[in-house]
């Protein structure tokens, strides 16, 4: 193994530690608790190393937001080893994983949403990430229900995300497993429901 490979691996590891430290601070203290010095201390690295990878606090927060975006896309990643309907069910259940229903993760979500409301630049990142996640859910629905139009798949995805966000928010008050299971079941009902749209032929027959 060459030195270049080792150095590249070390660099990725250090950057990952820095971003995770930024996210941890953000989840506990909000944006006011995130500074270059605080992140360096949390990550256990020199301040100069944080400054080496990121020009300022804004670029660091942007990178952290993109890290969350990448994680969200993994939640709706397709699994070719499964049939389309099972891929969709797996993704709908994945959002209620034990690693997500934690105070740290849910608090981070709240702070990220608040951050998007307070800063236009962060809002753009959040909006783009939200669209990508919606497209990911819609693609899973489309694969499982090929008779649906893309517009209807995306509408279903939007309805599903509303339930998922509500589940995450209310979990901060205490995880109610029965309620979570009902919420997941509701998202499956939305995803697999028959099409609400009538074809032009069906509409014509109804008018007769």
PDB file of C-alpha atoms in Angstrom:
ATOM      1  CA  UNK A   1       0.000   0.000   0.000  1.00  0.00           C
ATOM      2  CA  UNK A   2       1.498   3.311  -1.052  1.00  0.00           C
ATOM      3  CA  UNK A   3       1.940   6.404   1.065  1.00  0.00           C
ATOM      4  CA  UNK A   4      -0.512   8.312  -1.121  1.00  0.00           C
ATOM      5  CA  UNK A   5      -3.274   5.793  -0.347  1.00  0.00           C
ATOM      6  CA  UNK A   6      -2.627   5.963   3.393  1.00  0.00           C
ATOM      7  CA  UNK A   7      -2.580   9.751   3.382  1.00  0.00           C
ATOM      8  CA  UNK A   8      -5.810   9.856   1.385  1.00  0.00           C
ATOM      9  CA  UNK A   9      -7.464   7.519   3.888  1.00  0.00           C
ATOM     10  CA  UNK A  10      -6.226   9.569   6.835  1.00  0.00           C
ATOM     11  CA  UNK A  11      -7.516  12.752   5.213  1.00  0.00           C
ATOM     12  CA  UNK A  12     -10.995  11.288   4.722  1.00  0.00           C
ATOM     13  CA  UNK A  13     -11.011  10.042   8.315  1.00  0.00           C
ATOM     14  CA  UNK A  14     -10.008  13.440   9.701  1.00  0.00           C
ATOM     15  CA  UNK A  15     -12.570  15.297   7.632  1.00  0.00           C
ATOM     16  CA  UNK A  16     -15.231  12.811   8.704  1.00  0.00           C
ATOM     17  CA  UNK A  17     -14.344  13.328  12.372  1.00  0.00           C
ATOM     18  CA  UNK A  18     -14.516  17.100  11.910  1.00  0.00           C
ATOM     19  CA  UNK A  19     -17.924  16.952  10.230  1.00  0.00           C
ATOM     20  CA  UNK A  20     -19.312  14.554  12.832  1.00  0.00           C
ATOM     21  CA  UNK A  21     -18.048  16.873  15.572  1.00  0.00           C
ATOM     22  CA  UNK A  22     -19.784  19.816  13.907  1.00  0.00           C
ATOM     23  CA  UNK A  23     -23.031  17.839  13.707  1.00  0.00           C
ATOM     24  CA  UNK A  24     -22.754  16.760  17.352  1.00  0.00           C
ATOM     25  CA  UNK A  25     -22.287  20.364  18.481  1.00  0.00           C
ATOM     26  CA  UNK A  26     -25.124  21.512  16.264  1.00  0.00           C
ATOM     27  CA  UNK A  27     -27.468  18.897  17.719  1.00  0.00           C
ATOM     28  CA  UNK A  28     -26.606  19.872  21.315  1.00  0.00           C
ATOM     29  CA  UNK A  29     -26.213  23.645  21.110  1.00  0.00           C
ATOM     30  CA  UNK A  30     -27.535  24.853  17.767  1.00  0.00           C
ATOM     31  CA  UNK A  31     -25.602  27.109  15.428  1.00  0.00           C
ATOM     32  CA  UNK A  32     -24.397  29.314  18.293  1.00  0.00           C
ATOM     33  CA  UNK A  33     -22.482  26.379  19.741  1.00  0.00           C
ATOM     34  CA  UNK A  34     -20.534  25.701  16.561  1.00  0.00           C
ATOM     35  CA  UNK A  35     -17.199  27.444  16.114  1.00  0.00           C
ATOM     36  CA  UNK A  36     -13.967  26.350  14.473  1.00  0.00           C
ATOM     37  CA  UNK A  37     -12.286  26.070  17.869  1.00  0.00           C
ATOM     38  CA  UNK A  38     -15.178  24.140  19.433  1.00  0.00           C
ATOM     39  CA  UNK A  39     -15.266  21.718  16.506  1.00  0.00           C
ATOM     40  CA  UNK A  40     -11.517  21.127  16.740  1.00  0.00           C
ATOM     41  CA  UNK A  41     -11.849  20.392  20.462  1.00  0.00           C
ATOM     42  CA  UNK A  42     -14.817  18.067  19.905  1.00  0.00           C
ATOM     43  CA  UNK A  43     -13.055  16.209  17.077  1.00  0.00           C
ATOM     44  CA  UNK A  44      -9.787  15.962  19.007  1.00  0.00           C
ATOM     45  CA  UNK A  45      -7.752  17.638  16.270  1.00  0.00           C
ATOM     46  CA  UNK A  46      -5.707  20.817  16.027  1.00  0.00           C
ATOM     47  CA  UNK A  47      -7.526  24.031  15.166  1.00  0.00           C
ATOM     48  CA  UNK A  48      -5.151  24.476  12.252  1.00  0.00           C
ATOM     49  CA  UNK A  49      -6.408  21.224  10.744  1.00  0.00           C
ATOM     50  CA  UNK A  50     -10.015  22.431  10.800  1.00  0.00           C
ATOM     51  CA  UNK A  51      -8.905  25.678   9.171  1.00  0.00           C
ATOM     52  CA  UNK A  52      -6.956  23.666   6.594  1.00  0.00           C
ATOM     53  CA  UNK A  53     -10.067  21.832   5.391  1.00  0.00           C
ATOM     54  CA  UNK A  54     -12.596  24.637   5.835  1.00  0.00           C
ATOM     55  CA  UNK A  55     -12.141  28.355   5.248  1.00  0.00           C
ATOM     56  CA  UNK A  56     -14.645  29.438   7.880  1.00  0.00           C
ATOM     57  CA  UNK A  57     -17.627  28.421   9.957  1.00  0.00           C
ATOM     58  CA  UNK A  58     -20.022  28.892   7.028  1.00  0.00           C
ATOM     59  CA  UNK A  59     -18.146  26.481   4.762  1.00  0.00           C
ATOM     60  CA  UNK A  60     -17.953  23.983   7.625  1.00  0.00           C
ATOM     61  CA  UNK A  61     -21.704  24.132   8.272  1.00  0.00           C
ATOM     62  CA  UNK A  62     -22.394  23.797   4.546  1.00  0.00           C
ATOM     63  CA  UNK A  63     -20.241  20.663   4.416  1.00  0.00           C
ATOM     64  CA  UNK A  64     -22.068  19.268   7.454  1.00  0.00           C
ATOM     65  CA  UNK A  65     -25.427  19.895   5.773  1.00  0.00           C
ATOM     66  CA  UNK A  66     -24.250  18.032   2.692  1.00  0.00           C
ATOM     67  CA  UNK A  67     -23.222  15.137   4.952  1.00  0.00           C
ATOM     68  CA  UNK A  68     -26.806  14.962   6.266  1.00  0.00           C
ATOM     69  CA  UNK A  69     -28.064  15.084   2.678  1.00  0.00           C
ATOM     70  CA  UNK A  70     -25.897  12.085   1.784  1.00  0.00           C
ATOM     71  CA  UNK A  71     -27.262  10.191   4.777  1.00  0.00           C
ATOM     72  CA  UNK A  72     -30.851  10.955   3.783  1.00  0.00           C
ATOM     73  CA  UNK A  73     -30.258   9.645   0.274  1.00  0.00           C
ATOM     74  CA  UNK A  74     -28.990   6.388   1.754  1.00  0.00           C
ATOM     75  CA  UNK A  75     -32.374   6.005   3.465  1.00  0.00           C
ATOM     76  CA  UNK A  76     -34.076   5.829   0.048  1.00  0.00           C
ATOM     77  CA  UNK A  77     -31.283   4.032  -1.801  1.00  0.00           C
ATOM     78  CA  UNK A  78     -32.510   1.297  -4.110  1.00  0.00           C
ATOM     79  CA  UNK A  79     -31.528  -2.305  -3.461  1.00  0.00           C
ATOM     80  CA  UNK A  80     -31.471  -4.267  -6.745  1.00  0.00           C
ATOM     81  CA  UNK A  81     -31.362  -7.564  -4.825  1.00  0.00           C
ATOM     82  CA  UNK A  82     -34.984  -7.030  -3.746  1.00  0.00           C
ATOM     83  CA  UNK A  83     -38.175  -6.779  -5.824  1.00  0.00           C
ATOM     84  CA  UNK A  84     -39.498  -3.203  -6.197  1.00  0.00           C
ATOM     85  CA  UNK A  85     -42.294  -3.570  -3.640  1.00  0.00           C
ATOM     86  CA  UNK A  86     -39.897  -4.872  -0.985  1.00  0.00           C
ATOM     87  CA  UNK A  87     -37.414  -2.095  -1.762  1.00  0.00           C
ATOM     88  CA  UNK A  88     -40.155   0.434  -1.078  1.00  0.00           C
ATOM     89  CA  UNK A  89     -41.281  -1.223   2.161  1.00  0.00           C
ATOM     90  CA  UNK A  90     -37.690  -1.485   3.357  1.00  0.00           C
ATOM     91  CA  UNK A  91     -37.102   2.228   2.759  1.00  0.00           C
ATOM     92  CA  UNK A  92     -40.325   3.214   4.525  1.00  0.00           C
ATOM     93  CA  UNK A  93     -39.339   1.175   7.562  1.00  0.00           C
ATOM     94  CA  UNK A  94     -35.733   2.334   7.510  1.00  0.00           C
ATOM     95  CA  UNK A  95     -36.629   5.860   8.659  1.00  0.00           C
ATOM     96  CA  UNK A  96     -37.826   4.422  11.977  1.00  0.00           C
ATOM     97  CA  UNK A  97     -34.551   2.658  12.695  1.00  0.00           C
ATOM     98  CA  UNK A  98     -33.334   2.769  16.273  1.00  0.00           C
ATOM     99  CA  UNK A  99     -30.276   4.787  15.252  1.00  0.00           C
ATOM    100  CA  UNK A 100     -32.533   7.567  13.933  1.00  0.00           C
ATOM    101  CA  UNK A 101     -35.017   7.784  16.789  1.00  0.00           C
ATOM    102  CA  UNK A 102     -32.444   9.211  19.183  1.00  0.00           C
ATOM    103  CA  UNK A 103     -32.348  12.572  20.929  1.00  0.00           C
ATOM    104  CA  UNK A 104     -29.114  13.447  19.128  1.00  0.00           C
ATOM    105  CA  UNK A 105     -30.489  12.798  15.648  1.00  0.00           C
ATOM    106  CA  UNK A 106     -33.917  14.312  16.232  1.00  0.00           C
ATOM    107  CA  UNK A 107     -32.446  17.406  17.895  1.00  0.00           C
ATOM    108  CA  UNK A 108     -30.110  17.781  14.928  1.00  0.00           C
ATOM    109  CA  UNK A 109     -33.125  17.720  12.609  1.00  0.00           C
ATOM    110  CA  UNK A 110     -34.818  20.487  14.549  1.00  0.00           C
ATOM    111  CA  UNK A 111     -31.709  22.668  14.472  1.00  0.00           C
ATOM    112  CA  UNK A 112     -31.223  22.092  10.747  1.00  0.00           C
ATOM    113  CA  UNK A 113     -34.804  23.100  10.010  1.00  0.00           C
ATOM    114  CA  UNK A 114     -34.405  26.210  12.163  1.00  0.00           C
ATOM    115  CA  UNK A 115     -31.130  26.988  10.411  1.00  0.00           C
ATOM    116  CA  UNK A 116     -32.834  26.819   7.024  1.00  0.00           C
ATOM    117  CA  UNK A 117     -35.378  29.395   8.200  1.00  0.00           C
ATOM    118  CA  UNK A 118     -32.695  31.786   9.430  1.00  0.00           C
ATOM    119  CA  UNK A 119     -30.221  31.775   6.542  1.00  0.00           C
ATOM    120  CA  UNK A 120     -30.942  31.948   2.802  1.00  0.00           C
ATOM    121  CA  UNK A 121     -27.814  30.041   1.825  1.00  0.00           C
ATOM    122  CA  UNK A 122     -28.549  27.189   4.211  1.00  0.00           C
ATOM    123  CA  UNK A 123     -32.194  27.247   3.092  1.00  0.00           C
ATOM    124  CA  UNK A 124     -31.115  26.615  -0.513  1.00  0.00           C
ATOM    125  CA  UNK A 125     -29.038  23.614   0.549  1.00  0.00           C
ATOM    126  CA  UNK A 126     -31.929  22.274   2.619  1.00  0.00           C
ATOM    127  CA  UNK A 127     -34.457  22.783  -0.205  1.00  0.00           C
ATOM    128  CA  UNK A 128     -32.232  21.010  -2.740  1.00  0.00           C
ATOM    129  CA  UNK A 129     -31.676  18.134  -0.317  1.00  0.00           C
ATOM    130  CA  UNK A 130     -35.419  17.890   0.329  1.00  0.00           C
ATOM    131  CA  UNK A 131     -36.122  17.669  -3.418  1.00  0.00           C
ATOM    132  CA  UNK A 132     -33.551  14.906  -3.836  1.00  0.00           C
ATOM    133  CA  UNK A 133     -35.081  12.945  -0.977  1.00  0.00           C
ATOM    134  CA  UNK A 134     -38.582  13.382  -2.424  1.00  0.00           C
ATOM    135  CA  UNK A 135     -37.329  12.174  -5.792  1.00  0.00           C
ATOM    136  CA  UNK A 136     -35.767   9.162  -4.079  1.00  0.00           C
ATOM    137  CA  UNK A 137     -39.036   8.201  -2.399  1.00  0.00           C
ATOM    138  CA  UNK A 138     -40.988   8.894  -5.601  1.00  0.00           C
ATOM    139  CA  UNK A 139     -38.623   6.682  -7.617  1.00  0.00           C
ATOM    140  CA  UNK A 140     -39.192   3.796  -5.204  1.00  0.00           C
ATOM    141  CA  UNK A 141     -42.968   4.290  -5.470  1.00  0.00           C
ATOM    142  CA  UNK A 142     -42.740   4.473  -9.262  1.00  0.00           C
ATOM    143  CA  UNK A 143     -40.783   1.211  -9.444  1.00  0.00           C
ATOM    144  CA  UNK A 144     -43.296  -0.552  -7.207  1.00  0.00           C
ATOM    145  CA  UNK A 145     -46.340   1.035  -8.862  1.00  0.00           C
ATOM    146  CA  UNK A 146     -45.370   1.526 -12.543  1.00  0.00           C
ATOM    147  CA  UNK A 147     -48.956   2.346 -13.500  1.00  0.00           C
ATOM    148  CA  UNK A 148     -48.730   5.661 -11.623  1.00  0.00           C
ATOM    149  CA  UNK A 149     -47.636   8.885 -13.271  1.00  0.00           C
ATOM    150  CA  UNK A 150     -44.485  10.558 -11.980  1.00  0.00           C
ATOM    151  CA  UNK A 151     -46.621  13.444 -10.711  1.00  0.00           C
ATOM    152  CA  UNK A 152     -48.730  11.121  -8.577  1.00  0.00           C
ATOM    153  CA  UNK A 153     -45.632   9.272  -7.314  1.00  0.00           C
ATOM    154  CA  UNK A 154     -44.145  12.579  -6.187  1.00  0.00           C
ATOM    155  CA  UNK A 155     -47.407  13.631  -4.520  1.00  0.00           C
ATOM    156  CA  UNK A 156     -47.412  10.362  -2.588  1.00  0.00           C
ATOM    157  CA  UNK A 157     -43.771  10.922  -1.652  1.00  0.00           C
ATOM    158  CA  UNK A 158     -44.651  14.372  -0.282  1.00  0.00           C
ATOM    159  CA  UNK A 159     -47.498  12.907   1.817  1.00  0.00           C
ATOM    160  CA  UNK A 160     -45.170  10.202   3.115  1.00  0.00           C
ATOM    161  CA  UNK A 161     -42.500  12.724   4.126  1.00  0.00           C
ATOM    162  CA  UNK A 162     -45.062  14.727   6.112  1.00  0.00           C
ATOM    163  CA  UNK A 163     -45.817  11.626   8.178  1.00  0.00           C
ATOM    164  CA  UNK A 164     -42.123  10.774   8.569  1.00  0.00           C
ATOM    165  CA  UNK A 165     -41.256  14.267   9.771  1.00  0.00           C
ATOM    166  CA  UNK A 166     -44.152  14.194  12.214  1.00  0.00           C
ATOM    167  CA  UNK A 167     -42.959  10.841  13.515  1.00  0.00           C
ATOM    168  CA  UNK A 168     -39.454  12.205  14.080  1.00  0.00           C
ATOM    169  CA  UNK A 169     -40.728  15.348  15.807  1.00  0.00           C
ATOM    170  CA  UNK A 170     -43.102  13.580  18.175  1.00  0.00           C
ATOM    171  CA  UNK A 171     -40.444  10.986  19.012  1.00  0.00           C
ATOM    172  CA  UNK A 172     -38.586  13.758  20.843  1.00  0.00           C
ATOM    173  CA  UNK A 173     -41.361  13.613  23.440  1.00  0.00           C
ATOM    174  CA  UNK A 174     -40.883   9.883  23.878  1.00  0.00           C
ATOM    175  CA  UNK A 175     -40.724   6.945  21.500  1.00  0.00           C
ATOM    176  CA  UNK A 176     -44.140   5.287  21.252  1.00  0.00           C
ATOM    177  CA  UNK A 177     -43.412   2.099  19.335  1.00  0.00           C
ATOM    178  CA  UNK A 178     -47.057   1.328  18.633  1.00  0.00           C
ATOM    179  CA  UNK A 179     -47.618   4.797  17.183  1.00  0.00           C
ATOM    180  CA  UNK A 180     -44.465   4.513  15.083  1.00  0.00           C
ATOM    181  CA  UNK A 181     -45.635   1.208  13.638  1.00  0.00           C
ATOM    182  CA  UNK A 182     -49.010   2.765  12.783  1.00  0.00           C
ATOM    183  CA  UNK A 183     -47.208   5.658  11.098  1.00  0.00           C
ATOM    184  CA  UNK A 184     -45.129   3.268   9.008  1.00  0.00           C
ATOM    185  CA  UNK A 185     -48.271   1.342   8.087  1.00  0.00           C
ATOM    186  CA  UNK A 186     -49.885   4.605   7.008  1.00  0.00           C
ATOM    187  CA  UNK A 187     -46.959   5.460   4.734  1.00  0.00           C
ATOM    188  CA  UNK A 188     -47.257   1.998   3.161  1.00  0.00           C
ATOM    189  CA  UNK A 189     -50.987   2.565   2.597  1.00  0.00           C
ATOM    190  CA  UNK A 190     -50.219   5.827   0.817  1.00  0.00           C
ATOM    191  CA  UNK A 191     -47.441   4.285  -1.263  1.00  0.00           C
ATOM    192  CA  UNK A 192     -49.375   1.217  -2.415  1.00  0.00           C
ATOM    193  CA  UNK A 193     -52.877   2.699  -2.751  1.00  0.00           C
ATOM    194  CA  UNK A 194     -54.642   2.332  -6.125  1.00  0.00           C
ATOM    195  CA  UNK A 195     -54.266   5.248  -8.474  1.00  0.00           C
ATOM    196  CA  UNK A 196     -56.512   8.200  -7.672  1.00  0.00           C
ATOM    197  CA  UNK A 197     -56.386   9.387 -11.280  1.00  0.00           C
ATOM    198  CA  UNK A 198     -58.926   8.264 -13.891  1.00  0.00           C
ATOM    199  CA  UNK A 199     -57.831   7.770 -17.455  1.00  0.00           C
ATOM    200  CA  UNK A 200     -59.629   9.749 -20.184  1.00  0.00           C
ATOM    201  CA  UNK A 201     -61.493   6.554 -21.162  1.00  0.00           C
ATOM    202  CA  UNK A 202     -62.667   5.941 -17.596  1.00  0.00           C
ATOM    203  CA  UNK A 203     -63.773   9.556 -17.295  1.00  0.00           C
ATOM    204  CA  UNK A 204     -65.767   9.302 -20.526  1.00  0.00           C
ATOM    205  CA  UNK A 205     -67.497   6.121 -19.372  1.00  0.00           C
ATOM    206  CA  UNK A 206     -68.403   7.771 -16.067  1.00  0.00           C
ATOM    207  CA  UNK A 207     -70.092  10.635 -17.892  1.00  0.00           C
ATOM    208  CA  UNK A 208     -72.314   8.271 -19.935  1.00  0.00           C
TER     209      UNK A 208
END
